[in-house]
Amino acid sequence: MRKMLVAGNWKMNKTVPESLELIHALMGKLNDSCPVEVVLIPPFTALYPAAEALRGSRIQLGAQNISHLSKGAVTGEISGTLLISVGCRYVLVGHSERRNLFQEDDAMINQKLKTALSEGLYPILCVGESWEEREAGKTENIIGHQLKAGLDGLTQMEMRKMTLAYEPVWAIGSGKNAQPEQVQEIHEAIRNNLSSQYEPAVAKDIRIVYGGSVTPENCSNLMAQPDVDGALVGGASLDADSFYAIINAIK
Ligand code: PGA
């Protein structure tokens, strides 16, 4: 059985005091019997205080980005070692905002995944099509290519540390989530795609979460799909009540 994962990507939001307020509010709601793995992905500046606040809790910490290089004179970048040192377990790689605003291509994403894995992090690789690509019937091709190039050279063992996030670009921050059947269709296609390249257990066990305008209102139907193993939540993760409602709707 794949364990459901709900990750809150705070993007470029929350000062340190605001981060701590949100964490404390969430911790007050979640109890130890929660069957969902919860991951918070604050901005870099809040990672260390967040880790301190989360000490002893089952909530995991993730980072929004990682350098493709592992160390040295790389001004402005953050390595896997630095992320591990502040308590991160997960790291987002290939988010569409990084692909589109910072021109991160699949080769760069592949390097980031390899660096993250070699340093002991568990990457969450985001893939997804634009609205034009969907309209042109290219969704599965685009995602197939993102997977092939992004995961190139990863071993079966490394694949077991990966989580995938299907995030249609048109659904991110738009208030227009993909329909549960559309999401199931793509998640199933991703699993089939992986099963042609990796051991059957890799394709069967890998977690594939959905992201793009997930809210407390729409999440139950999305999460009820057989190949949907959780959610990557942006906007609705910035408020303890709505993020908790999403986690709670999954149980
Ligand atoms: P959203 O963001 O929930 O605000 O659409 C999702 C994401 O970017 O991961």
PDB file of C-alpha atoms and ligand atoms in Angstrom:
ATOM      1  CA  MET A   1       0.000   0.000   0.000  1.00  0.00           C
ATOM      2  CA  ARG A   2       1.285   3.442  -0.889  1.00  0.00           C
ATOM      3  CA  LYS A   3       1.074   5.902   1.976  1.00  0.00           C
ATOM      4  CA  MET A   4      -0.695   9.141   1.061  1.00  0.00           C
ATOM      5  CA  LEU A   5       1.419  12.282   1.135  1.00  0.00           C
ATOM      6  CA  VAL A   6       0.203  15.862   1.442  1.00  0.00           C
ATOM      7  CA  ALA A   7       2.821  18.549   0.907  1.00  0.00           C
ATOM      8  CA  GLY A   8       2.323  22.283   1.373  1.00  0.00           C
ATOM      9  CA  ASN A   9       4.428  24.391  -0.979  1.00  0.00           C
ATOM     10  CA  TRP A  10       4.487  27.861   0.555  1.00  0.00           C
ATOM     11  CA  LYS A  11       6.379  29.345  -2.406  1.00  0.00           C
ATOM     12  CA  MET A  12       7.674  32.889  -1.718  1.00  0.00           C
ATOM     13  CA  ASN A  13       5.428  33.450   1.303  1.00  0.00           C
ATOM     14  CA  LYS A  14       5.705  33.545   5.099  1.00  0.00           C
ATOM     15  CA  THR A  15       8.263  35.365   7.197  1.00  0.00           C
ATOM     16  CA  VAL A  16       9.814  33.424  10.068  1.00  0.00           C
ATOM     17  CA  PRO A  17       7.187  34.549  12.630  1.00  0.00           C
ATOM     18  CA  GLU A  18       4.384  33.808  10.148  1.00  0.00           C
ATOM     19  CA  SER A  19       5.879  30.386   9.428  1.00  0.00           C
ATOM     20  CA  LEU A  20       6.037  29.531  13.116  1.00  0.00           C
ATOM     21  CA  GLU A  21       2.482  30.689  13.646  1.00  0.00           C
ATOM     22  CA  LEU A  22       1.256  28.432  10.842  1.00  0.00           C
ATOM     23  CA  ILE A  23       3.297  25.471  12.087  1.00  0.00           C
ATOM     24  CA  HIS A  24       2.010  25.810  15.630  1.00  0.00           C
ATOM     25  CA  ALA A  25      -1.567  26.111  14.431  1.00  0.00           C
ATOM     26  CA  LEU A  26      -1.169  22.958  12.337  1.00  0.00           C
ATOM     27  CA  MET A  27       0.524  20.996  15.090  1.00  0.00           C
ATOM     28  CA  GLY A  28      -2.385  21.880  17.358  1.00  0.00           C
ATOM     29  CA  LYS A  29      -4.758  20.181  14.895  1.00  0.00           C
ATOM     30  CA  LEU A  30      -2.830  17.127  13.702  1.00  0.00           C
ATOM     31  CA  ASN A  31      -2.578  14.164  15.972  1.00  0.00           C
ATOM     32  CA  ASP A  32      -0.145  11.262  15.961  1.00  0.00           C
ATOM     33  CA  SER A  33      -2.659   8.848  14.500  1.00  0.00           C
ATOM     34  CA  CYS A  34      -2.883  10.835  11.245  1.00  0.00           C
ATOM     35  CA  PRO A  35      -2.328   8.205   8.517  1.00  0.00           C
ATOM     36  CA  VAL A  36      -1.170  10.764   5.962  1.00  0.00           C
ATOM     37  CA  GLU A  37       2.465  11.823   5.607  1.00  0.00           C
ATOM     38  CA  VAL A  38       2.488  15.604   5.939  1.00  0.00           C
ATOM     39  CA  VAL A  39       5.322  17.678   4.468  1.00  0.00           C
ATOM     40  CA  LEU A  40       5.833  21.419   4.847  1.00  0.00           C
ATOM     41  CA  ILE A  41       7.868  23.233   2.209  1.00  0.00           C
ATOM     42  CA  PRO A  42       8.564  26.746   3.500  1.00  0.00           C
ATOM     43  CA  PRO A  43      10.915  29.301   1.939  1.00  0.00           C
ATOM     44  CA  PHE A  44      14.640  28.722   2.670  1.00  0.00           C
ATOM     45  CA  THR A  45      14.695  31.458   5.308  1.00  0.00           C
ATOM     46  CA  ALA A  46      12.181  29.595   7.474  1.00  0.00           C
ATOM     47  CA  LEU A  47      13.640  26.079   7.177  1.00  0.00           C
ATOM     48  CA  TYR A  48      15.812  26.082  10.274  1.00  0.00           C
ATOM     49  CA  PRO A  49      13.261  27.606  12.664  1.00  0.00           C
ATOM     50  CA  ALA A  50      10.628  25.338  11.126  1.00  0.00           C
ATOM     51  CA  ALA A  51      12.788  22.279  11.829  1.00  0.00           C
ATOM     52  CA  GLU A  52      13.233  23.394  15.433  1.00  0.00           C
ATOM     53  CA  ALA A  53       9.488  23.901  15.840  1.00  0.00           C
ATOM     54  CA  LEU A  54       8.747  20.509  14.264  1.00  0.00           C
ATOM     55  CA  ARG A  55      11.251  18.587  16.402  1.00  0.00           C
ATOM     56  CA  GLY A  56       9.539  15.495  17.797  1.00  0.00           C
ATOM     57  CA  SER A  57       6.515  15.823  15.486  1.00  0.00           C
ATOM     58  CA  ARG A  58       5.829  13.525  12.527  1.00  0.00           C
ATOM     59  CA  ILE A  59       5.542  16.407  10.090  1.00  0.00           C
ATOM     60  CA  GLN A  60       8.390  16.343   7.567  1.00  0.00           C
ATOM     61  CA  LEU A  61      10.239  19.276   6.050  1.00  0.00           C
ATOM     62  CA  GLY A  62      11.033  19.878   2.400  1.00  0.00           C
ATOM     63  CA  ALA A  63      12.808  22.536   0.328  1.00  0.00           C
ATOM     64  CA  GLN A  64      11.491  24.296  -2.766  1.00  0.00           C
ATOM     65  CA  ASN A  65      14.703  24.078  -4.769  1.00  0.00           C
ATOM     66  CA  ILE A  66      18.239  22.675  -4.824  1.00  0.00           C
ATOM     67  CA  SER A  67      21.360  23.545  -6.773  1.00  0.00           C
ATOM     68  CA  HIS A  68      22.406  21.162  -9.525  1.00  0.00           C
ATOM     69  CA  LEU A  69      25.948  21.503  -8.156  1.00  0.00           C
ATOM     70  CA  SER A  70      26.940  19.853  -4.910  1.00  0.00           C
ATOM     71  CA  LYS A  71      29.255  22.449  -3.363  1.00  0.00           C
ATOM     72  CA  GLY A  72      31.647  25.305  -3.767  1.00  0.00           C
ATOM     73  CA  ALA A  73      31.692  28.761  -5.287  1.00  0.00           C
ATOM     74  CA  VAL A  74      28.078  28.943  -6.455  1.00  0.00           C
ATOM     75  CA  THR A  75      26.725  32.267  -5.225  1.00  0.00           C
ATOM     76  CA  GLY A  76      23.056  32.258  -4.363  1.00  0.00           C
ATOM     77  CA  GLU A  77      22.502  28.508  -4.560  1.00  0.00           C
ATOM     78  CA  ILE A  78      21.667  25.925  -1.875  1.00  0.00           C
ATOM     79  CA  SER A  79      23.119  22.410  -1.873  1.00  0.00           C
ATOM     80  CA  GLY A  80      21.627  19.147  -0.695  1.00  0.00           C
ATOM     81  CA  THR A  81      24.093  18.998   2.194  1.00  0.00           C
ATOM     82  CA  LEU A  82      22.922  22.407   3.387  1.00  0.00           C
ATOM     83  CA  LEU A  83      19.282  21.327   3.121  1.00  0.00           C
ATOM     84  CA  ILE A  84      19.924  18.121   5.059  1.00  0.00           C
ATOM     85  CA  SER A  85      21.737  20.147   7.716  1.00  0.00           C
ATOM     86  CA  VAL A  86      18.560  22.136   8.435  1.00  0.00           C
ATOM     87  CA  GLY A  87      16.384  19.055   8.641  1.00  0.00           C
ATOM     88  CA  CYS A  88      14.981  18.648   5.136  1.00  0.00           C
ATOM     89  CA  ARG A  89      13.952  15.230   3.908  1.00  0.00           C
ATOM     90  CA  TYR A  90      12.210  16.217   0.674  1.00  0.00           C
ATOM     91  CA  VAL A  91      12.986  18.646  -2.132  1.00  0.00           C
ATOM     92  CA  LEU A  92      10.846  19.861  -5.029  1.00  0.00           C
ATOM     93  CA  VAL A  93      12.475  19.552  -8.434  1.00  0.00           C
ATOM     94  CA  GLY A  94      11.074  20.659 -11.783  1.00  0.00           C
ATOM     95  CA  HIS A  95       8.189  22.766 -10.501  1.00  0.00           C
ATOM     96  CA  SER A  96       6.640  24.568 -13.482  1.00  0.00           C
ATOM     97  CA  GLU A  97       7.431  27.950 -11.929  1.00  0.00           C
ATOM     98  CA  ARG A  98      11.125  26.989 -11.990  1.00  0.00           C
ATOM     99  CA  ARG A  99      10.844  25.569 -15.495  1.00  0.00           C
ATOM    100  CA  ASN A 100       9.072  28.670 -16.832  1.00  0.00           C
ATOM    101  CA  LEU A 101      10.441  31.597 -14.814  1.00  0.00           C
ATOM    102  CA  PHE A 102      14.019  30.330 -14.502  1.00  0.00           C
ATOM    103  CA  GLN A 103      14.361  28.343 -17.723  1.00  0.00           C
ATOM    104  CA  GLU A 104      15.162  25.091 -15.951  1.00  0.00           C
ATOM    105  CA  ASP A 105      15.253  22.438 -18.650  1.00  0.00           C
ATOM    106  CA  ASP A 106      15.030  18.666 -18.331  1.00  0.00           C
ATOM    107  CA  ALA A 107      18.828  18.268 -18.376  1.00  0.00           C
ATOM    108  CA  MET A 108      19.165  20.667 -15.438  1.00  0.00           C
ATOM    109  CA  ILE A 109      16.292  18.929 -13.656  1.00  0.00           C
ATOM    110  CA  ASN A 110      17.989  15.564 -14.172  1.00  0.00           C
ATOM    111  CA  GLN A 111      21.212  16.931 -12.641  1.00  0.00           C
ATOM    112  CA  LYS A 112      19.282  18.342  -9.684  1.00  0.00           C
ATOM    113  CA  LEU A 113      17.627  14.964  -9.067  1.00  0.00           C
ATOM    114  CA  LYS A 114      20.973  13.169  -9.131  1.00  0.00           C
ATOM    115  CA  THR A 115      22.556  15.697  -6.772  1.00  0.00           C
ATOM    116  CA  ALA A 116      19.589  15.541  -4.392  1.00  0.00           C
ATOM    117  CA  LEU A 117      19.597  11.734  -4.335  1.00  0.00           C
ATOM    118  CA  SER A 118      23.348  11.471  -3.858  1.00  0.00           C
ATOM    119  CA  GLU A 119      23.083  13.768  -0.864  1.00  0.00           C
ATOM    120  CA  GLY A 120      20.333  11.759   0.778  1.00  0.00           C
ATOM    121  CA  LEU A 121      17.232  13.784  -0.092  1.00  0.00           C
ATOM    122  CA  TYR A 122      13.919  12.406  -1.364  1.00  0.00           C
ATOM    123  CA  PRO A 123      12.978  14.428  -4.462  1.00  0.00           C
ATOM    124  CA  ILE A 124       9.460  15.269  -5.573  1.00  0.00           C
ATOM    125  CA  LEU A 125       9.640  15.629  -9.368  1.00  0.00           C
ATOM    126  CA  CYS A 126       6.897  17.816 -10.846  1.00  0.00           C
ATOM    127  CA  VAL A 127       5.667  17.208 -14.377  1.00  0.00           C
ATOM    128  CA  GLY A 128       2.718  18.604 -16.295  1.00  0.00           C
ATOM    129  CA  GLU A 129       1.441  20.097 -19.515  1.00  0.00           C
ATOM    130  CA  SER A 130       0.402  23.637 -20.438  1.00  0.00           C
ATOM    131  CA  TRP A 131      -3.139  24.399 -21.574  1.00  0.00           C
ATOM    132  CA  GLU A 132      -1.998  24.695 -25.227  1.00  0.00           C
ATOM    133  CA  GLU A 133      -0.308  21.301 -25.004  1.00  0.00           C
ATOM    134  CA  ARG A 134      -3.461  19.733 -23.556  1.00  0.00           C
ATOM    135  CA  GLU A 135      -5.616  21.345 -26.256  1.00  0.00           C
ATOM    136  CA  ALA A 136      -3.274  19.970 -28.901  1.00  0.00           C
ATOM    137  CA  GLY A 137      -3.626  16.447 -27.486  1.00  0.00           C
ATOM    138  CA  LYS A 138       0.021  16.346 -26.464  1.00  0.00           C
ATOM    139  CA  THR A 139      -0.351  15.811 -22.708  1.00  0.00           C
ATOM    140  CA  GLU A 140       0.947  12.247 -22.508  1.00  0.00           C
ATOM    141  CA  ASN A 141       3.812  12.961 -24.916  1.00  0.00           C
ATOM    142  CA  ILE A 142       4.945  15.999 -22.969  1.00  0.00           C
ATOM    143  CA  ILE A 143       4.835  14.159 -19.666  1.00  0.00           C
ATOM    144  CA  GLY A 144       6.509  11.089 -21.185  1.00  0.00           C
ATOM    145  CA  HIS A 145       9.350  13.299 -22.332  1.00  0.00           C
ATOM    146  CA  GLN A 146       9.657  15.090 -18.978  1.00  0.00           C
ATOM    147  CA  LEU A 147       9.867  11.704 -17.249  1.00  0.00           C
ATOM    148  CA  LYS A 148      12.344  10.173 -19.682  1.00  0.00           C
ATOM    149  CA  ALA A 149      14.734  13.128 -19.667  1.00  0.00           C
ATOM    150  CA  GLY A 150      14.240  14.053 -16.031  1.00  0.00           C
ATOM    151  CA  LEU A 151      14.755  10.539 -14.672  1.00  0.00           C
ATOM    152  CA  ASP A 152      17.497   9.584 -17.129  1.00  0.00           C
ATOM    153  CA  GLY A 153      20.164   7.385 -15.532  1.00  0.00           C
ATOM    154  CA  LEU A 154      18.450   6.921 -12.165  1.00  0.00           C
ATOM    155  CA  THR A 155      18.836   3.424 -10.717  1.00  0.00           C
ATOM    156  CA  GLN A 156      15.948   1.267  -9.524  1.00  0.00           C
ATOM    157  CA  MET A 157      17.086   1.998  -5.961  1.00  0.00           C
ATOM    158  CA  GLU A 158      17.024   5.741  -6.614  1.00  0.00           C
ATOM    159  CA  MET A 159      13.586   5.459  -8.196  1.00  0.00           C
ATOM    160  CA  ARG A 160      12.343   4.029  -4.916  1.00  0.00           C
ATOM    161  CA  LYS A 161      13.202   7.350  -3.237  1.00  0.00           C
ATOM    162  CA  MET A 162      11.261   9.405  -5.765  1.00  0.00           C
ATOM    163  CA  THR A 163       7.809  10.919  -5.521  1.00  0.00           C
ATOM    164  CA  LEU A 164       6.162  12.265  -8.678  1.00  0.00           C
ATOM    165  CA  ALA A 165       3.770  15.196  -8.762  1.00  0.00           C
ATOM    166  CA  TYR A 166       1.413  15.627 -11.716  1.00  0.00           C
ATOM    167  CA  GLU A 167       0.793  19.354 -11.889  1.00  0.00           C
ATOM    168  CA  PRO A 168      -0.957  20.600 -15.027  1.00  0.00           C
ATOM    169  CA  VAL A 169       0.453  24.097 -15.505  1.00  0.00           C
ATOM    170  CA  TRP A 170      -3.011  25.497 -16.272  1.00  0.00           C
ATOM    171  CA  ALA A 171      -4.322  24.288 -12.925  1.00  0.00           C
ATOM    172  CA  ILE A 172      -1.619  25.855 -10.757  1.00  0.00           C
ATOM    173  CA  GLY A 173      -2.819  28.924  -8.893  1.00  0.00           C
ATOM    174  CA  SER A 174      -5.697  29.322 -11.356  1.00  0.00           C
ATOM    175  CA  GLY A 175      -8.557  28.073  -9.199  1.00  0.00           C
ATOM    176  CA  LYS A 176      -9.303  25.549 -11.987  1.00  0.00           C
ATOM    177  CA  ASN A 177      -8.294  22.102 -10.792  1.00  0.00           C
ATOM    178  CA  ALA A 178      -8.119  19.209 -13.227  1.00  0.00           C
ATOM    179  CA  GLN A 179     -11.127  16.896 -13.003  1.00  0.00           C
ATOM    180  CA  PRO A 180     -10.636  13.691 -10.996  1.00  0.00           C
ATOM    181  CA  GLU A 181     -11.051  11.508 -14.134  1.00  0.00           C
ATOM    182  CA  GLN A 182      -8.473  13.586 -16.033  1.00  0.00           C
ATOM    183  CA  VAL A 183      -6.051  13.224 -13.139  1.00  0.00           C
ATOM    184  CA  GLN A 184      -6.613   9.467 -12.832  1.00  0.00           C
ATOM    185  CA  GLU A 185      -6.056   9.037 -16.573  1.00  0.00           C
ATOM    186  CA  ILE A 186      -2.672  10.776 -16.424  1.00  0.00           C
ATOM    187  CA  HIS A 187      -1.531   9.098 -13.201  1.00  0.00           C
ATOM    188  CA  GLU A 188      -2.346   5.715 -14.712  1.00  0.00           C
ATOM    189  CA  ALA A 189      -0.465   6.646 -17.878  1.00  0.00           C
ATOM    190  CA  ILE A 190       2.548   7.684 -15.790  1.00  0.00           C
ATOM    191  CA  ARG A 191       2.506   4.354 -13.955  1.00  0.00           C
ATOM    192  CA  ASN A 192       2.269   2.467 -17.271  1.00  0.00           C
ATOM    193  CA  ASN A 193       5.088   4.526 -18.691  1.00  0.00           C
ATOM    194  CA  LEU A 194       7.319   3.676 -15.699  1.00  0.00           C
ATOM    195  CA  SER A 195       6.417  -0.003 -15.815  1.00  0.00           C
ATOM    196  CA  SER A 196       7.942  -0.245 -19.285  1.00  0.00           C
ATOM    197  CA  GLN A 197      11.273   1.035 -17.981  1.00  0.00           C
ATOM    198  CA  TYR A 198      11.656  -0.116 -14.387  1.00  0.00           C
ATOM    199  CA  GLU A 199      10.935  -3.165 -12.256  1.00  0.00           C
ATOM    200  CA  PRO A 200       7.173  -3.642 -11.854  1.00  0.00           C
ATOM    201  CA  ALA A 201       7.430  -2.835  -8.133  1.00  0.00           C
ATOM    202  CA  VAL A 202       8.894   0.604  -8.887  1.00  0.00           C
ATOM    203  CA  ALA A 203       5.920   1.587 -11.033  1.00  0.00           C
ATOM    204  CA  LYS A 204       3.449   0.059  -8.615  1.00  0.00           C
ATOM    205  CA  ASP A 205       4.898   1.550  -5.422  1.00  0.00           C
ATOM    206  CA  ILE A 206       5.955   5.023  -6.528  1.00  0.00           C
ATOM    207  CA  ARG A 207       3.802   7.777  -5.107  1.00  0.00           C
ATOM    208  CA  ILE A 208       2.170  10.046  -7.652  1.00  0.00           C
ATOM    209  CA  VAL A 209       0.545  13.082  -6.085  1.00  0.00           C
ATOM    210  CA  TYR A 210      -1.634  15.673  -7.808  1.00  0.00           C
ATOM    211  CA  GLY A 211      -1.111  19.429  -7.608  1.00  0.00           C
ATOM    212  CA  GLY A 212      -3.006  22.390  -9.033  1.00  0.00           C
ATOM    213  CA  SER A 213      -5.692  24.356  -7.177  1.00  0.00           C
ATOM    214  CA  VAL A 214      -6.338  21.619  -4.594  1.00  0.00           C
ATOM    215  CA  THR A 215      -8.812  22.878  -1.991  1.00  0.00           C
ATOM    216  CA  PRO A 216     -10.723  21.345   0.926  1.00  0.00           C
ATOM    217  CA  GLU A 217     -13.769  21.308  -1.374  1.00  0.00           C
ATOM    218  CA  ASN A 218     -12.308  19.417  -4.333  1.00  0.00           C
ATOM    219  CA  CYS A 219      -9.734  17.205  -2.660  1.00  0.00           C
ATOM    220  CA  SER A 220     -11.870  14.240  -1.585  1.00  0.00           C
ATOM    221  CA  ASN A 221     -12.867  13.370  -5.151  1.00  0.00           C
ATOM    222  CA  LEU A 222      -9.349  13.874  -6.458  1.00  0.00           C
ATOM    223  CA  MET A 223      -7.777  11.787  -3.700  1.00  0.00           C
ATOM    224  CA  ALA A 224     -10.331   8.984  -4.117  1.00  0.00           C
ATOM    225  CA  GLN A 225      -8.837   8.064  -7.508  1.00  0.00           C
ATOM    226  CA  PRO A 226      -6.921   4.783  -7.346  1.00  0.00           C
ATOM    227  CA  ASP A 227      -3.642   6.134  -8.735  1.00  0.00           C
ATOM    228  CA  VAL A 228      -3.637   9.404  -6.788  1.00  0.00           C
ATOM    229  CA  ASP A 229      -1.427   9.129  -3.728  1.00  0.00           C
ATOM    230  CA  GLY A 230      -1.743  12.575  -2.248  1.00  0.00           C
ATOM    231  CA  ALA A 231      -1.569  16.263  -3.027  1.00  0.00           C
ATOM    232  CA  LEU A 232       0.944  19.023  -3.584  1.00  0.00           C
ATOM    233  CA  VAL A 233      -0.846  22.111  -2.309  1.00  0.00           C
ATOM    234  CA  GLY A 234       0.121  25.731  -2.916  1.00  0.00           C
ATOM    235  CA  GLY A 235      -2.353  28.463  -1.992  1.00  0.00           C
ATOM    236  CA  ALA A 236      -4.511  26.355   0.319  1.00  0.00           C
ATOM    237  CA  SER A 237      -1.451  25.329   2.373  1.00  0.00           C
ATOM    238  CA  LEU A 238      -0.878  28.890   3.583  1.00  0.00           C
ATOM    239  CA  ASP A 239      -3.743  28.672   6.044  1.00  0.00           C
ATOM    240  CA  ALA A 240      -3.802  26.083   8.840  1.00  0.00           C
ATOM    241  CA  ASP A 241      -7.559  25.485   8.623  1.00  0.00           C
ATOM    242  CA  SER A 242      -7.662  24.846   4.882  1.00  0.00           C
ATOM    243  CA  PHE A 243      -4.465  22.756   4.846  1.00  0.00           C
ATOM    244  CA  TYR A 244      -5.725  20.686   7.745  1.00  0.00           C
ATOM    245  CA  ALA A 245      -9.099  20.253   6.033  1.00  0.00           C
ATOM    246  CA  ILE A 246      -7.294  18.821   2.995  1.00  0.00           C
ATOM    247  CA  ILE A 247      -5.274  16.380   5.117  1.00  0.00           C
ATOM    248  CA  ASN A 248      -8.372  15.425   7.036  1.00  0.00           C
ATOM    249  CA  ALA A 249     -10.428  14.801   3.905  1.00  0.00           C
ATOM    250  CA  ILE A 250      -7.922  12.165   2.772  1.00  0.00           C
ATOM    251  CA  LYS A 251      -7.942   9.914   5.810  1.00  0.00           C
TER     252      LYS A 251
HETATM  253  P1  PGA B   1      -1.785  25.838  -6.089  1.00  0.00           P
HETATM  254  O1  PGA B   1      -0.216  25.487  -6.319  1.00  0.00           O
HETATM  255  O2  PGA B   1      -2.308  24.803  -5.106  1.00  0.00           O
HETATM  256  O3  PGA B   1      -1.777  27.212  -5.505  1.00  0.00           O
HETATM  257  O4  PGA B   1      -2.440  25.736  -7.398  1.00  0.00           O
HETATM  258  C1  PGA B   1       0.210  24.165  -6.470  1.00  0.00           C
HETATM  259  C2  PGA B   1       1.686  24.127  -6.729  1.00  0.00           C
HETATM  260  O5  PGA B   1       2.223  25.056  -7.347  1.00  0.00           O
HETATM  261  O6  PGA B   1       2.368  23.173  -6.335  1.00  0.00           O
END
